[in-house]
C-alpha positions as a printed Julia matrix, in Angstrom:
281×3 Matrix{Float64}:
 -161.39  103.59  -109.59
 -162.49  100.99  -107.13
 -163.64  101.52  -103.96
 -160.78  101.05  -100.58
 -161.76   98.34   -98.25
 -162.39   99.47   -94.54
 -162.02   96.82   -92.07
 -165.05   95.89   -89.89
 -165.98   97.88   -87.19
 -168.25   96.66   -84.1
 -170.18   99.29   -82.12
 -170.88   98.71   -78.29
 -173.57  100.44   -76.68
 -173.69  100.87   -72.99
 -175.43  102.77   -70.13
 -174.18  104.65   -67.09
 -172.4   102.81   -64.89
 -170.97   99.98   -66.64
 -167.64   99.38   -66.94
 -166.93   97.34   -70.83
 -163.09   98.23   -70.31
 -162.19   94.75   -69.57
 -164.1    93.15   -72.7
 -162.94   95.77   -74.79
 -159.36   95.44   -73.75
 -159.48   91.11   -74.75
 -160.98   92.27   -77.91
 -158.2    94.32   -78.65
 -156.12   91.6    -78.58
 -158.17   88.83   -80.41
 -159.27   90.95   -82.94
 -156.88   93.64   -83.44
 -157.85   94.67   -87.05
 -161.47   95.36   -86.36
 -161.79   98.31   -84.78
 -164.61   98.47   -81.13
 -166.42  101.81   -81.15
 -167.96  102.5    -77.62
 -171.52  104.3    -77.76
 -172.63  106.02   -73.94
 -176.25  106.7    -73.72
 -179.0   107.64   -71.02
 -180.4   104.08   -69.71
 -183.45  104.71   -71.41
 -181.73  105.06   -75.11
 -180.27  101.47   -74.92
 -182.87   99.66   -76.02
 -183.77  102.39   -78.82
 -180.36  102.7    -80.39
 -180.62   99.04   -80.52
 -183.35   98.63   -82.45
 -182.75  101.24   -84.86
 -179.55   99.82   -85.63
 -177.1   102.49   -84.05
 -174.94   99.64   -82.47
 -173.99   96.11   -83.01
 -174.85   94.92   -79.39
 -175.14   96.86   -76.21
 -174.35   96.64   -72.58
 -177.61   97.27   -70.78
 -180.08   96.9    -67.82
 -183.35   94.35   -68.45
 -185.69   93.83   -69.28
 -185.74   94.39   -73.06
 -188.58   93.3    -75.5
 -187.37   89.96   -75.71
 -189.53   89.58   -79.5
 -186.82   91.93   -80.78
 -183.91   91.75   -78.95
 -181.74   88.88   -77.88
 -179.86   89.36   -74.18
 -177.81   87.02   -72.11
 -177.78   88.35   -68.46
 -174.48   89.13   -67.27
 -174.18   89.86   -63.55
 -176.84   91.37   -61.15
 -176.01   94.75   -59.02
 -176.31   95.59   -55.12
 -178.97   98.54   -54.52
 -178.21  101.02   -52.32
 -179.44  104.07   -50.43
 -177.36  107.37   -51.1
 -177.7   110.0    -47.89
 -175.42  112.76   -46.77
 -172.74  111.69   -45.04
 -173.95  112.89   -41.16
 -177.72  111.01   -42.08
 -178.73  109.03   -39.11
 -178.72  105.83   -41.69
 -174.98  106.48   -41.77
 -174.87  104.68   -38.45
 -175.99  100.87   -39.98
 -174.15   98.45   -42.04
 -177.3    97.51   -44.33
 -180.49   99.61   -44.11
 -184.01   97.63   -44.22
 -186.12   98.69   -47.04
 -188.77   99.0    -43.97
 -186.46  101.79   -42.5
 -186.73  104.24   -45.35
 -190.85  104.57   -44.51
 -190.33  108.04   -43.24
 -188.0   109.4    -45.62
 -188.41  111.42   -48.96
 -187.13  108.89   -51.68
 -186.54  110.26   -55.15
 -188.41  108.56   -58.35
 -186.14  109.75   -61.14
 -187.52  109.18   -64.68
 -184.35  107.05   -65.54
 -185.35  104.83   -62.34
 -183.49  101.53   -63.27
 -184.7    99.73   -60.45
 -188.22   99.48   -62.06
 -190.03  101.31   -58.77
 -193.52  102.64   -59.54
 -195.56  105.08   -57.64
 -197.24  102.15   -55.44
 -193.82  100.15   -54.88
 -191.17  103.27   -54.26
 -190.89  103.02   -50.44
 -190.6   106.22   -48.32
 -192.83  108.83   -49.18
 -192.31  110.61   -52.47
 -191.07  114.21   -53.58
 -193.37  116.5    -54.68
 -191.57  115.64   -58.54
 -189.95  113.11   -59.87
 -186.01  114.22   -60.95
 -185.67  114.23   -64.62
 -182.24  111.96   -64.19
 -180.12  110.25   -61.61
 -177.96  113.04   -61.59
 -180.15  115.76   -60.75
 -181.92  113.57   -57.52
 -178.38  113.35   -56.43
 -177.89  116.98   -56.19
 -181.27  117.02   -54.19
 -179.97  114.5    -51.72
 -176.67  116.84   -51.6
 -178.96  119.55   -50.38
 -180.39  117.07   -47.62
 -184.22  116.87   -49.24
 -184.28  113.24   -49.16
 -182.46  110.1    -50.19
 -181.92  107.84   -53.19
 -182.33  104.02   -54.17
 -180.05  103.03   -57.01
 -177.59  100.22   -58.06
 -173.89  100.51   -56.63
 -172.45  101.03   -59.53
 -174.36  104.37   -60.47
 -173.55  105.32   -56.48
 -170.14  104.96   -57.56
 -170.46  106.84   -60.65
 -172.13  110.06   -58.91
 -169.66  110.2    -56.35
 -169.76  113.25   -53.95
 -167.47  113.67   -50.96
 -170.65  114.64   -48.92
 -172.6   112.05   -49.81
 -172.15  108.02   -48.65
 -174.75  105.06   -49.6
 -175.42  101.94   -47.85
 -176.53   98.52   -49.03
 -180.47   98.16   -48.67
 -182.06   94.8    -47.74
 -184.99   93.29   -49.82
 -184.44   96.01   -52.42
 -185.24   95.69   -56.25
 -182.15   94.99   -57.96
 -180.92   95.69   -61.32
 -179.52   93.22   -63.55
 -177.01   94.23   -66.48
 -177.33   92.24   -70.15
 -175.62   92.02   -73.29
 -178.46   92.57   -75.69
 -178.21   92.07   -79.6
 -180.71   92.6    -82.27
 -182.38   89.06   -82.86
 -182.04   89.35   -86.93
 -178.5    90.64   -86.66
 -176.59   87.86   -85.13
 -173.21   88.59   -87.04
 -169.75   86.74   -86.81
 -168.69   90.25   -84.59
 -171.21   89.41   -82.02
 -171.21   85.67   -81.76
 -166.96   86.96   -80.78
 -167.92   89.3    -78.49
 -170.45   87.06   -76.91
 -167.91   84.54   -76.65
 -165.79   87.32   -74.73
 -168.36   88.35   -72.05
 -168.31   84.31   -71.55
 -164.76   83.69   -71.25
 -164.43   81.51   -73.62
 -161.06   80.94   -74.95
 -159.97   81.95   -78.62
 -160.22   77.92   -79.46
 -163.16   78.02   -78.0
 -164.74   80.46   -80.19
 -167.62   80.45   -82.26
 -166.85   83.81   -84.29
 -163.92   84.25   -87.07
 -161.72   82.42   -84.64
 -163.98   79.83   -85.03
 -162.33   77.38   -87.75
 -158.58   78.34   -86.57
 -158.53   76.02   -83.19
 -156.53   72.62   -83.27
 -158.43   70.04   -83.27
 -158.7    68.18   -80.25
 -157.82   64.43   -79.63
 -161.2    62.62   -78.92
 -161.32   60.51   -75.78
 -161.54   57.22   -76.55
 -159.74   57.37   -80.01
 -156.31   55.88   -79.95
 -154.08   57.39   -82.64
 -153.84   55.45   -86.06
 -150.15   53.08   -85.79
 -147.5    53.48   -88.03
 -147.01   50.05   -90.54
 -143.58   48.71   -89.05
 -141.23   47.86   -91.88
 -139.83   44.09   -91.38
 -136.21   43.29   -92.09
 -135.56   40.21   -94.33
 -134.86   37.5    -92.04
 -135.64   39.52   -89.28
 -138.6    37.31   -88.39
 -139.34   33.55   -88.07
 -142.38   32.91   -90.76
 -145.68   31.1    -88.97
 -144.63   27.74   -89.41
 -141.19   28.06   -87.69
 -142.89   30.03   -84.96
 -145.69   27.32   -84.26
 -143.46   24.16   -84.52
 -141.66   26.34   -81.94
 -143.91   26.87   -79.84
 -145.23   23.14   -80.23
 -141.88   21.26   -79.55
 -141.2    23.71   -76.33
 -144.77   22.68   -75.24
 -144.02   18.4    -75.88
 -140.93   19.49   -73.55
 -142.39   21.5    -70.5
 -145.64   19.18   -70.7
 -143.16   16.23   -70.55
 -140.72   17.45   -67.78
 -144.68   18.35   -65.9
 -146.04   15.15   -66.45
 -143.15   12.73   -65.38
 -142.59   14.41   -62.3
 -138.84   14.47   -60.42
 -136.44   14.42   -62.61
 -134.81   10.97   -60.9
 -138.2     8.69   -60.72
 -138.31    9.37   -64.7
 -134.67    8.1    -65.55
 -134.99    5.35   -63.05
 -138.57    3.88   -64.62
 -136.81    4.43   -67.78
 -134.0     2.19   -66.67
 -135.91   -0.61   -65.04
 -138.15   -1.04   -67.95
 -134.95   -1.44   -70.38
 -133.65   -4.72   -67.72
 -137.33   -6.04   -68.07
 -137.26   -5.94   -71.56
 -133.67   -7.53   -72.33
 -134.67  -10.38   -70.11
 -137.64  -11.62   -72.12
 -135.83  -11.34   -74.91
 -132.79  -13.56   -73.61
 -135.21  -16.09   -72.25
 -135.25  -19.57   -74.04
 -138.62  -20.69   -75.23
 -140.0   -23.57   -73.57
């Protein structure tokens, strides 16, 4: 008894607050055999899960030990400052990092902003959170504020709470990151996804399957034409052609009007006649 065949699978990891729905959904459609399993982990399991070969390629925040892992930045997020909605910092469009001096500003230990103890601004809480989550229930309870990318804001949405862009802040930049030894067919495709590259364009298991492409320059190869019998003149008909309608348009050129050639013509004829008709003396 032999052993069934699974298709393929390709396993995504990614951290809070990225969105892969859109590359997921045009790999559904390229590669609609191979099934995408999505992994969610804590930012600081990314790189981990990565390395110990839990997922094909993962959707996560840099830096990553670049000796290891491969990563091709993909877009970088807006920090903000989350507050309770009736904070006096509710009143500004952007908030200075300069104005947060004499608040409390949470140092969770899943900080992806890379703050340390000397660069957090504000001054800091007597602990540090053990995740994002639980400094956002402190700044619910009005002890103090948080710095984080927008799109964790946005995923720890309270109807209390509101955030504002902060100038000059540390911002966090989000990576697809690959295990350098494991460069597979699946993730050169889904590399060629987060890029936009078209299915032609593809350097996966699409890759062989585009058209080829006319190269500029290169005129297309032309047909042999099939000639008729008869239906041509052969070389020597065609030059003494062409040689006979030169003699004629080079002598119509060279004699000039038409009249002053048939009138030389004439006179010379008289001339002639009458030397001939002339009696030796």
């Amino acid at each position: 008894m032999t052993d069934m065949q699974v298709n393929p699978s390709f396993r995504l990891v990614y951290v809070p607050g990225v969105t892969p729905g859109k590359w997921v959904r045009v790999w559904s459609e390229r590669l609609p055999d191979v099934p995408l399993d999505l992994l969610a982990v804590p930012f600081g399991d990314a790189e981990r899960t990565l390395r110990e070969g839990g997922a094909d390629a993962g959707l996560v925040r840099l830096p990553v030990d670049k000796d290891v892992l491969s990563a091709i930045p993909l877009y970088t997020e807006t920090t903000v400052v989350v507050f309770p909605k009736d904070h006096w910092l509710a009143a500004a469009e952007e908030v200075p990092l300069a104005d947060l001096a004499e608040e409390v500003v949470f140092h969770p230990l899943d900080d992806s902003l890379g703050f340390t103890a000397e660069t957090l601004p504000g001054r800091p809480a007597i602990a540090r959170p053990d995740s994002t989550a639980d400094a956002i229930e402190l700044v619910a309870a009005n002890v103090g504020v948080l710095l984080v990318p927008q799109s964790l804001a946005r995923l720890h949405h309270r109807r209390d709470l509101t955030y504002r862009p902060v100038v000059e802040a540390p911002q966090s930049q989000v990576a697809l990151s690959w295990p350098q030894e494991r460069t597979t067919d699946l993730v050169e495709e889904f590399i060629g996804i987060v890029r936009g590259r078209t299915v032609n364009s593809s350097r996966g298991r699409g890759a062989g399957q585009a058209a080829p492409e006319a190269q500029p320059g290169k005129a297309a190869p032309r047909k042999p034409q099939q000639q008729k019998p008869g239906g041509q003149k052969s070389g020597a008909q065609k030059a003494a052609g062409q040689k006979a309608g030169g003699q004629k348009a080079g002598g119509q050129r060279a004699g000039g009007p038409k009249g002053a050639k048939s009138g030389g013509a004439k006179a010379g004829g008289r001339g002639a006649a009458a030397r001939r008709g002339r009696p030796k003396r």
